[in-house]
């Protein structure tokens, strides 16, 4: 097949050139780079799939099962898996285990995300004020951080829930109040650097208020490390919730949670050992998924991440080269 | 150095003071407060008032705080409401029990984690490194109490190798072999958590040092790889590890509430949980303060150790003499 260059459409070449020029003009944004690295990370992607799976089954719980999580049916207690339409069997009160797992996913995910959200809000605001204004405000806030870091977290959680009662709002509140410190430190550190930037000076020069600078300029520039930290926080909050519920201070009886199911299962360990396996497995999977996602985001944001890859190749090459050279 | 020390100590004292205030206010913010708990509700109003007065519960909160803290400073942790026993006498043996459990887990995981982490730093992405990072991920994501329950099911109920729970078999108190058998399962659970973080730290710290120029120089001079790793790199890599160990010291006393609850270990953490459900405020306050003091002391110790080991640490103000 012979093609005559003159037969090419007249605008083919220039259009390609303009396209190239446009690409040159607009390099991929940070989100695009992040997504590209993230989607090439098998751990992060499998974490995302697992988390989405749990979110979907939690949202669709009433559709997926015809039983109620708190419905007691002593006629059908301690059924083996698969008997009478109970896919994973029933517990000692005849409650369907699969149903309880699904409804527990709702509680765990809700607590995980709300705690992460609340502590990010608290931590960012305190860290931002501390880092931007400095001075005595900073000193006071950092002493508060010291105090909160020195109180044993689990003990403080137990103490507050024991005093004020085990309600879910209280649990979210106290978990957030005991986990914002790392975010505050992080944001403060970032702000100490960012506030020296010239665009801050420029913004000040044209009369932007301090709060405008903090929220519109600085917080946005500090957002990536906050996102990474927040993701990892979701996993921590889910673990804390399950621990508190296991100890009997978290979610209370008619409601259900993986931790509560585990403490129940431990009592009836001799009758049905499998009962203790499912809820723990769910916690493990969700927390693992969230941690993988967090690590994936962190690696995706790290510009050195590609460097290490090539350096590894370089080291390999060097090794081979020096061996043959000697 | 002295100036830095004094400043850090003063800071620590301030933090402990603030923690006592926080704890005290928290207890007094409770609906009903300590009064409700200490006195039985069946009393007639006059007797109730009289007893509250005798216990000093009708005084303003700041006065009560001063009384409590001056007792605390003399080692008086108060009395339990229920049986009126001194909290301190009940607390110390339990701290000892927790310390036995945590000390064993801590030593075991250190002995495994640090050599393994160092080895992995010399063979990054090898099979050993991959399995270590797998264990790390597991250790961070697995609920410890679930791991405990699974171990109980397998090694105690099914195989009958180890006792299910408690610290001693009844009648065999003081038997070391018996204590050892009771330690195996909870120590395994606790070690996994420690292992996960220490291995990561040891590896990361070594990798950072191995990347330095002086390591390259040593290699260029023809120093053997063994000597580079153990002589040149390890000494500097250990500095941050020591700090982390200092920061973790308080966990030896505080960190086992869950594991203790699973294995019915008569330690401080399980006691705290029990007393929380019974609302024994003086016990809760005592344990919170004792642990907080240990955390603060651990932090202080870590900072001092760091300043001693690493001469590069800037000791506060410029005039400070770096040893």
XYZ file of C-alpha atoms in Angstrom:
649
model
C 0.000 0.000 0.000
C 1.528 3.206 -1.047
C 0.449 6.424 0.458
C 1.070 9.719 -1.015
C 1.956 12.261 1.650
C -0.110 14.799 -0.224
C -3.177 12.567 0.216
C -3.092 13.002 3.960
C -5.731 15.375 5.218
C -4.353 18.827 5.132
C -5.030 19.524 8.789
C -3.600 16.229 10.154
C -0.161 17.499 10.919
C -0.998 20.820 12.482
C -3.763 19.264 14.562
C -1.339 16.745 15.987
C 1.014 19.515 16.752
C -1.575 21.548 18.567
C -2.556 18.476 20.502
C 1.047 17.942 21.517
C 1.375 21.564 22.435
C -1.703 21.304 24.593
C -0.262 18.268 26.334
C 2.977 20.067 26.901
C 1.182 23.037 28.278
C -0.815 20.967 30.727
C 1.143 18.351 32.649
C -0.927 15.820 34.588
C -2.211 17.278 37.822
C -1.373 15.846 41.234
C -4.642 13.891 41.350
C -3.945 12.316 37.963
C -0.444 11.278 39.012
C -1.774 9.949 42.281
C -4.458 7.886 40.557
C -1.970 6.531 38.024
C 0.402 5.311 40.724
C -2.451 4.153 42.924
C -4.098 2.106 40.197
C -0.798 0.392 39.427
C -0.425 -0.670 43.051
C -2.026 -4.118 43.428
C -2.287 -3.887 47.233
C -3.961 -0.499 47.160
C -6.399 -1.571 44.455
C -7.373 -4.784 46.220
C -7.829 -2.750 49.396
C -10.151 -0.422 47.511
C -12.160 -3.344 46.130
C -12.539 -4.935 49.569
C -13.551 -1.654 51.194
C -16.102 -0.935 48.455
C -17.447 -4.459 48.888
C -17.996 -3.898 52.592
C -19.572 -0.489 51.992
C -21.995 -2.009 49.479
C -23.039 -4.938 51.685
C -23.402 -2.592 54.657
C -25.640 -0.265 52.664
C -27.700 -3.119 51.214
C -27.968 -5.097 54.461
C -31.795 -4.981 54.662
C -32.035 -6.125 51.040
C -29.475 -8.911 51.313
C -31.049 -10.658 54.258
C -34.624 -11.296 55.310
C -33.771 -11.607 59.011
C -33.512 -8.879 61.610
C -30.171 -8.640 63.448
C -31.789 -8.483 66.878
C -34.599 -10.985 66.229
C -34.374 -13.723 68.847
C -35.697 -17.149 67.874
C -34.956 -19.723 70.519
C -36.485 -22.495 68.398
C -33.613 -22.153 65.968
C -30.687 -21.525 68.332
C -27.161 -22.750 67.567
C -27.915 -23.918 64.040
C -25.033 -25.209 61.966
C -24.036 -23.168 58.901
C -26.393 -23.656 55.972
C -29.296 -25.115 57.945
C -32.768 -23.670 57.303
C -31.550 -20.833 55.144
C -29.187 -19.509 57.818
C -26.068 -19.291 55.662
C -23.633 -19.037 58.579
C -25.913 -20.572 61.169
C -27.384 -18.920 64.243
C -26.026 -18.011 67.655
C -27.185 -19.141 71.080
C -30.302 -16.945 70.918
C -31.182 -17.998 67.394
C -30.058 -14.755 65.778
C -28.849 -15.136 62.207
C -25.069 -14.689 62.200
C -24.734 -13.467 58.624
C -27.381 -10.807 59.258
C -25.581 -9.655 62.350
C -22.299 -9.462 60.425
C -23.915 -7.286 57.757
C -25.489 -4.899 60.227
C -22.253 -4.749 62.216
C -20.467 -3.591 59.071
C -22.746 -0.535 59.101
C -21.771 0.377 62.650
C -18.060 -0.236 62.204
C -17.787 1.681 58.953
C -19.887 4.542 60.230
C -17.813 4.864 63.390
C -14.560 4.488 61.467
C -15.361 7.232 58.991
C -17.003 9.634 61.409
C -14.138 9.374 63.878
C -11.618 9.986 61.110
C -13.632 12.938 59.834
C -14.071 14.482 63.275
C -10.466 14.079 64.311
C -9.273 15.508 61.001
C -11.507 18.519 61.585
C -10.277 19.048 65.141
C -6.647 18.302 64.327
C -6.497 20.475 61.219
C -8.029 23.502 62.902
C -5.833 23.276 65.982
C -2.716 22.482 63.941
C -3.465 25.298 61.504
C -3.980 27.918 64.200
C -0.937 26.675 66.071
C 1.345 26.649 63.047
C 0.125 29.857 61.446
C -0.017 32.151 64.447
C 2.743 30.587 66.555
C 3.608 32.323 69.809
C 1.663 31.638 72.991
C -1.298 30.113 71.125
C 1.074 27.534 69.720
C 2.603 26.867 73.144
C -0.795 26.284 74.740
C -2.050 24.006 71.981
C 1.141 21.983 71.948
C 0.953 21.475 75.721
C -2.604 20.225 75.249
C -1.266 17.823 72.628
C 1.375 16.664 75.126
C -1.248 16.077 77.784
C -3.529 14.158 75.439
C -0.603 12.067 74.220
C 0.348 11.201 77.790
C -3.057 9.963 78.877
C -3.353 6.266 78.069
C -5.890 6.341 75.231
C -7.699 3.081 75.899
C -8.051 3.913 79.594
C -9.428 7.366 78.845
C -11.942 5.888 76.389
C -13.083 3.322 78.934
C -13.258 5.949 81.668
C -15.434 8.329 79.653
C -17.774 5.600 78.410
C -18.112 4.210 81.931
C -18.916 7.631 83.372
C -21.238 9.012 80.717
C -22.737 5.767 79.461
C -22.008 3.715 76.372
C -23.783 5.627 73.664
C -22.577 5.653 70.091
C -22.354 9.451 69.913
C -20.159 9.453 73.007
C -17.982 6.748 71.540
C -17.428 8.664 68.303
C -16.748 11.809 70.283
C -14.226 10.319 72.676
C -12.449 8.351 69.944
C -12.088 11.553 67.941
C -10.986 13.523 70.991
C -8.223 11.015 71.673
C -6.903 10.718 68.118
C -6.630 14.224 66.656
C -3.135 14.890 67.996
C -1.131 13.333 65.176
C -3.074 15.366 62.596
C -2.554 18.561 64.601
C 1.202 17.956 64.780
C 1.336 17.178 61.075
C -0.645 20.239 59.989
C 1.334 22.463 62.336
C 4.615 21.223 60.882
C 3.352 21.807 57.366
C 2.111 25.268 58.220
C 5.425 26.290 59.745
C 6.960 25.718 56.323
C 4.093 26.968 54.207
C 3.578 30.275 56.011
C 7.029 31.413 54.844
C 6.019 30.966 51.194
C 5.913 33.992 48.959
C 2.317 33.461 47.930
C 1.353 33.896 51.560
C 3.194 37.168 51.603
C 1.477 38.147 48.370
C -1.913 37.237 49.792
C -1.189 39.289 52.895
C -0.098 42.213 50.718
C -3.414 42.320 48.871
C -5.253 42.209 52.185
C -6.472 38.632 52.514
C -7.420 37.937 56.110
C -5.516 35.405 58.209
C -8.448 32.985 58.127
C -8.686 33.372 54.347
C -5.024 32.478 54.009
C -5.352 29.521 56.367
C -8.427 27.985 54.783
C -8.098 28.945 51.117
C -4.367 28.703 50.599
C -2.514 26.803 53.287
C -4.946 24.052 54.230
C -5.330 23.074 50.596
C -1.597 22.773 50.215
C -1.378 20.598 53.307
C -4.289 18.400 52.270
C -2.426 15.392 50.873
C -0.597 14.327 54.044
C -3.855 14.931 55.933
C -5.683 12.549 53.602
C -3.089 9.809 54.137
C -3.268 10.188 57.895
C -7.061 10.259 57.879
C -7.252 7.026 55.904
C -5.037 5.213 58.373
C -7.160 6.668 61.159
C -10.286 4.921 59.849
C -8.658 1.558 60.497
C -7.549 2.576 63.958
C -11.037 3.772 64.868
C -12.630 0.519 63.685
C -10.169 -1.445 65.825
C -10.854 0.769 68.849
C -14.616 0.433 68.424
C -14.395 -3.336 68.268
C -12.117 -3.408 71.319
C -14.454 -1.211 73.379
C -17.487 -3.216 72.311
C -15.660 -6.430 73.154
C -14.966 -5.107 76.650
C -18.667 -4.367 77.035
C -18.327 -0.583 77.021
C -19.114 0.112 73.387
C -22.136 -0.873 71.351
C -24.818 -2.330 73.627
C -26.924 -5.443 73.332
C -29.897 -4.939 71.021
C -27.577 -3.259 68.530
C -24.737 -5.288 67.102
C -21.083 -4.869 66.292
C -18.225 -7.169 65.374
C -16.535 -6.599 68.721
C -19.733 -7.388 70.607
C -20.231 -10.548 68.534
C -16.712 -11.632 69.460
C -17.258 -11.261 73.188
C -20.458 -13.248 72.754
C -18.671 -15.907 70.742
C -15.971 -16.271 73.393
C -18.598 -17.251 75.946
C -19.937 -19.998 73.699
C -16.566 -21.099 72.372
C -17.138 -24.734 73.306
C -20.483 -24.982 71.519
C -19.636 -23.217 68.305
C -15.982 -22.345 67.667
C -16.695 -20.988 64.181
C -18.737 -18.118 65.583
C -15.580 -16.391 66.749
C -13.963 -16.589 63.331
C -16.310 -14.502 61.166
C -16.439 -11.169 63.007
C -12.686 -11.073 63.556
C -12.095 -11.878 59.919
C -14.355 -8.988 58.914
C -12.463 -6.558 61.161
C -9.130 -7.818 59.850
C -10.202 -7.475 56.207
C -11.635 -3.982 56.546
C -8.706 -2.622 58.543
C -6.204 -4.266 56.210
C -8.033 -2.784 53.212
C -8.053 0.700 54.702
C -4.359 0.459 55.610
C -3.458 -0.707 52.103
C -5.383 2.211 50.632
C -3.630 4.639 52.961
C -0.217 3.258 52.073
C -1.148 3.360 48.396
C -2.087 7.027 48.620
C 1.104 7.786 50.538
C 3.268 6.019 47.972
C 1.375 7.694 45.156
C 2.075 11.114 46.619
C 5.732 10.416 47.247
C 7.775 11.759 44.337
C 10.703 9.617 45.451
C 8.671 6.495 44.998
C 9.647 6.151 41.339
C 13.194 7.003 42.149
C 13.626 4.053 44.459
C 12.403 1.748 41.765
C 14.946 2.964 39.251
C 17.645 3.047 41.879
C 17.007 -0.565 42.602
C 17.477 -1.334 38.945
C 20.617 0.779 38.942
C 22.019 -1.098 41.918
C 21.372 -4.382 40.201
C 23.086 -3.139 37.083
C 26.026 -1.845 39.105
C 26.400 -5.140 40.894
C 26.516 -7.073 37.661
C 28.845 -4.559 36.111
C 31.356 -4.544 38.956
C 31.350 -8.325 39.107
C 32.244 -8.628 35.445
C 34.735 -5.801 35.827
C 36.662 -7.448 38.617
C 22.702 19.735 78.917
C 21.702 20.617 82.487
C 19.558 23.458 81.251
C 17.862 21.162 78.756
C 17.287 18.573 81.463
C 15.732 21.071 83.851
C 13.466 22.415 81.136
C 12.283 18.929 80.158
C 11.659 17.937 83.778
C 9.626 21.088 84.429
C 7.628 20.441 81.282
C 6.900 16.891 82.440
C 5.747 18.087 85.842
C 3.391 20.558 84.157
C 1.938 17.843 81.930
C 1.345 15.535 84.894
C -0.331 18.377 86.786
C -2.656 19.057 83.849
C -3.502 15.366 83.615
C -4.523 15.231 87.259
C -6.846 18.191 86.665
C -8.312 16.592 83.546
C -8.971 13.291 85.314
C -10.432 14.948 88.373
C -12.782 17.161 86.370
C -13.863 14.198 84.260
C -14.879 12.234 87.333
C -16.732 15.207 88.789
C -18.514 15.907 85.500
C -20.110 12.472 85.769
C -23.865 12.539 86.167
C -24.406 12.104 89.894
C -20.691 12.416 90.479
C -18.778 10.478 93.106
C -21.386 11.287 95.783
C -23.995 9.111 94.117
C -21.565 6.238 94.002
C -20.121 6.443 97.495
C -23.346 6.642 99.417
C -26.164 4.174 99.165
C -29.284 5.787 97.709
C -31.578 4.386 100.424
C -30.328 6.825 103.061
C -32.632 9.515 104.374
C -31.738 13.029 103.169
C -30.345 14.092 106.550
C -28.059 11.082 106.934
C -27.048 11.419 103.292
C -26.058 15.014 103.862
C -24.231 14.143 107.070
C -22.216 11.362 105.406
C -21.402 13.498 102.379
C -20.167 16.107 104.806
C -18.027 13.574 106.681
C -16.396 12.454 103.434
C -15.841 16.051 102.350
C -18.025 15.631 99.274
C -20.074 18.765 99.944
C -17.054 21.026 99.646
C -16.351 23.026 96.468
C -14.543 21.085 93.743
C -11.219 23.011 93.989
C -10.990 22.216 97.708
C -11.688 18.557 97.025
C -9.030 18.594 94.313
C -6.394 20.011 96.653
C -7.235 17.386 99.259
C -7.031 14.619 96.693
C -3.768 15.788 95.174
C -2.050 16.280 98.527
C -3.025 12.713 99.400
C -1.721 11.581 96.018
C 1.633 13.231 96.619
C 1.981 11.247 99.847
C 1.254 8.015 98.017
C -2.358 7.829 99.208
C -4.441 6.687 96.263
C -7.711 6.636 98.168
C -10.045 3.787 99.133
C -12.435 1.630 97.153
C -16.084 2.557 97.713
C -17.373 -0.960 97.965
C -15.116 -2.658 100.510
C -13.229 0.383 101.697
C -9.826 -1.121 100.968
C -6.790 1.058 100.207
C -6.378 1.302 96.414
C -2.586 1.315 96.573
C -2.439 -2.102 98.282
C -4.649 -3.577 95.571
C -2.882 -1.815 92.719
C 0.785 -2.698 93.176
C 0.478 -6.510 92.925
C -1.613 -6.070 89.788
C 0.997 -3.782 88.244
C 3.508 -6.520 89.015
C 1.401 -9.135 87.222
C 1.023 -6.912 84.182
C 4.738 -6.243 84.217
C 5.533 -9.971 84.138
C 3.283 -10.465 81.139
C 4.397 -7.396 79.213
C 8.066 -7.761 80.088
C 8.125 -11.279 78.685
C 6.352 -10.220 75.498
C 8.555 -7.169 75.092
C 11.845 -9.048 75.541
C 10.778 -11.830 73.219
C 9.698 -9.479 70.458
C 12.857 -7.366 70.786
C 15.059 -10.437 70.521
C 13.273 -11.441 67.335
C 12.448 -8.097 65.777
C 15.757 -6.241 65.895
C 18.024 -8.913 64.392
C 15.369 -9.740 61.831
C 14.859 -6.105 60.886
C 18.601 -5.609 60.498
C 18.910 -8.704 58.358
C 16.019 -7.546 56.172
C 17.608 -4.159 55.647
C 20.550 -5.877 53.973
C 18.313 -7.913 51.707
C 15.479 -5.569 50.804
C 12.506 -7.194 49.050
C 13.892 -10.655 49.666
C 11.698 -13.526 50.835
C 12.489 -12.822 54.489
C 11.704 -9.131 54.043
C 8.420 -9.871 52.309
C 7.263 -12.258 55.018
C 8.282 -9.746 57.692
C 6.219 -7.023 56.066
C 3.319 -9.475 55.803
C 3.554 -10.064 59.555
C 3.736 -6.316 60.133
C 0.557 -5.667 58.181
C -1.176 -8.463 60.054
C 0.023 -7.140 63.398
C -1.324 -3.673 62.677
C -4.683 -4.756 61.303
C -5.617 -7.739 63.464
C -7.712 -7.109 66.562
C -5.484 -8.477 69.331
C -8.373 -9.933 71.306
C -9.539 -11.893 68.264
C -6.082 -13.392 67.851
C -6.231 -14.312 71.534
C -9.602 -16.009 71.158
C -8.398 -17.990 68.150
C -5.301 -19.152 70.046
C -7.489 -20.191 72.972
C -9.705 -22.240 70.675
C -6.843 -24.019 68.973
C -4.106 -24.510 71.517
C -6.189 -24.747 74.615
C -9.616 -26.163 73.833
C -8.731 -28.321 70.838
C -5.143 -29.415 71.419
C -5.078 -28.881 75.172
C -1.427 -27.786 75.108
C -1.767 -24.652 77.197
C -4.181 -23.514 79.932
C -7.166 -21.492 78.748
C -6.779 -18.477 81.019
C -5.650 -17.073 84.394
C -2.128 -16.737 85.729
C -1.806 -19.798 87.968
C -3.484 -23.142 88.248
C -5.370 -23.190 91.536
C -3.063 -24.470 94.267
C 0.060 -24.095 92.147
C 0.879 -20.475 92.913
C 4.610 -19.872 92.883
C 5.323 -22.725 90.463
C 7.467 -21.184 87.705
C 6.746 -23.917 85.181
C 3.017 -23.454 85.667
C 3.365 -19.692 85.259
C 5.351 -20.251 82.065
C 2.619 -22.401 80.550
C 0.066 -19.721 81.369
C 2.294 -17.070 79.799
C 2.718 -18.700 76.377
C -0.579 -17.721 74.722
C -0.945 -14.131 75.962
C 2.725 -13.451 75.266
C 2.250 -14.691 71.714
C -0.660 -12.303 71.234
C 1.210 -9.315 72.642
C 4.426 -10.111 70.803
C 2.745 -9.942 67.429
C 1.851 -6.302 68.022
C 5.322 -5.380 69.270
C 6.999 -7.383 66.522
C 5.034 -5.560 63.833
C 6.294 -2.140 64.845
C 9.829 -2.919 66.049
C 10.704 -4.849 62.918
C 9.537 -1.954 60.791
C 11.520 0.569 62.830
C 14.709 -1.477 62.866
C 14.558 -1.994 59.129
C 13.719 1.632 58.296
C 16.368 2.988 60.616
C 19.049 0.698 59.144
C 18.040 1.547 55.584
C 18.357 5.235 56.313
C 21.840 4.834 57.721
C 22.975 2.492 54.945
C 22.135 5.259 52.494
C 24.578 7.725 54.052
C 27.767 8.957 52.451
C 30.074 7.565 55.102
C 28.778 4.081 54.425
C 29.596 4.529 50.778
C 33.039 5.758 51.770
C 33.574 2.744 53.964
C 32.550 0.443 51.154
C 34.778 2.325 48.732
C 37.714 1.879 51.099
C 37.117 -1.826 50.802
C 35.717 -2.484 54.260
C 34.011 -5.846 54.380
C 30.220 -5.730 54.061
C 29.853 -7.488 57.431
C 31.873 -4.829 59.137
C 30.042 -2.041 57.328
C 26.714 -3.346 58.551
C 27.605 -4.221 62.125
C 30.289 -1.676 62.882
C 29.521 1.417 60.849
C 25.777 1.261 60.304
C 24.304 -0.557 63.284
C 25.650 1.811 65.911
C 23.977 4.790 64.334
C 20.833 2.911 63.416
C 20.289 1.928 67.024
C 19.836 5.539 68.172
C 16.252 6.011 66.944
C 15.425 2.467 68.030
C 16.498 3.265 71.591
C 14.224 6.297 71.572
C 11.262 4.228 70.479
C 11.950 1.703 73.202
C 11.943 4.538 75.739
C 8.634 5.810 74.398
C 7.182 2.314 74.640
C 8.264 1.658 78.226
C 4.929 2.776 79.704
C 3.141 0.262 77.469
C 4.784 -2.365 79.637
C 2.385 -1.342 82.340
C -0.591 0.050 80.485
C -0.848 -1.731 77.177
C -2.379 -5.062 78.002
C -5.971 -4.275 79.002
C -7.414 -6.264 76.101
C -5.109 -9.247 76.246
C -5.554 -9.412 80.007
C -9.313 -9.406 79.577
C -9.190 -12.211 77.016
C -6.932 -14.423 79.122
C -8.344 -13.389 82.483
C -4.872 -12.275 83.566
C -5.043 -10.573 86.989
C -3.271 -7.420 85.855
C -3.923 -3.717 85.984
C -5.644 -3.395 82.609
C -8.304 -6.001 83.302
C -8.829 -4.521 86.741
C -9.395 -1.119 85.181
C -12.067 -2.529 82.875
C -13.799 -4.302 85.763
C -13.700 -1.233 87.971
C -15.005 0.905 85.108
C -18.170 -1.169 84.917
C -18.525 -0.936 88.702
C -17.748 2.799 88.643
C -15.051 2.604 91.302
C -13.877 6.140 90.727
C -10.921 6.200 93.078
C -9.456 3.125 91.380
C -10.038 4.579 87.912
C -8.405 7.857 88.875
C -5.468 6.112 90.507
C -4.748 3.884 87.511
C -5.117 6.732 85.021
C -2.709 8.923 86.967
C -0.182 6.146 87.578
C -0.097 5.220 83.897
C 0.060 8.830 82.791
C 3.017 9.446 85.093
C 4.742 6.444 83.577
C 4.086 7.686 80.046
C 5.540 11.079 80.896
C 8.569 9.517 82.598
C 9.070 7.226 79.586
C 9.033 10.202 77.230
C 11.468 12.050 79.453
C 13.760 9.049 79.596
C 13.651 8.655 75.829
C 14.579 12.301 75.312
C 17.451 12.117 77.783
C 18.740 8.892 76.273
C 18.572 10.434 72.841
C 20.529 13.473 73.970
C 23.181 11.264 75.542
C 23.540 8.844 72.640
C 23.352 11.307 69.795
C 25.654 14.317 70.134
C 24.064 15.875 67.074
C 20.853 16.614 68.953
C 20.575 20.319 69.428
C 20.001 20.801 73.091
C 17.506 23.603 73.147
C 19.145 26.984 73.123
C 22.362 27.672 71.267
C 24.426 28.166 74.403
C 23.677 24.618 75.571
C 26.799 22.546 75.755
C 26.429 19.446 73.625
C 28.370 16.693 75.327
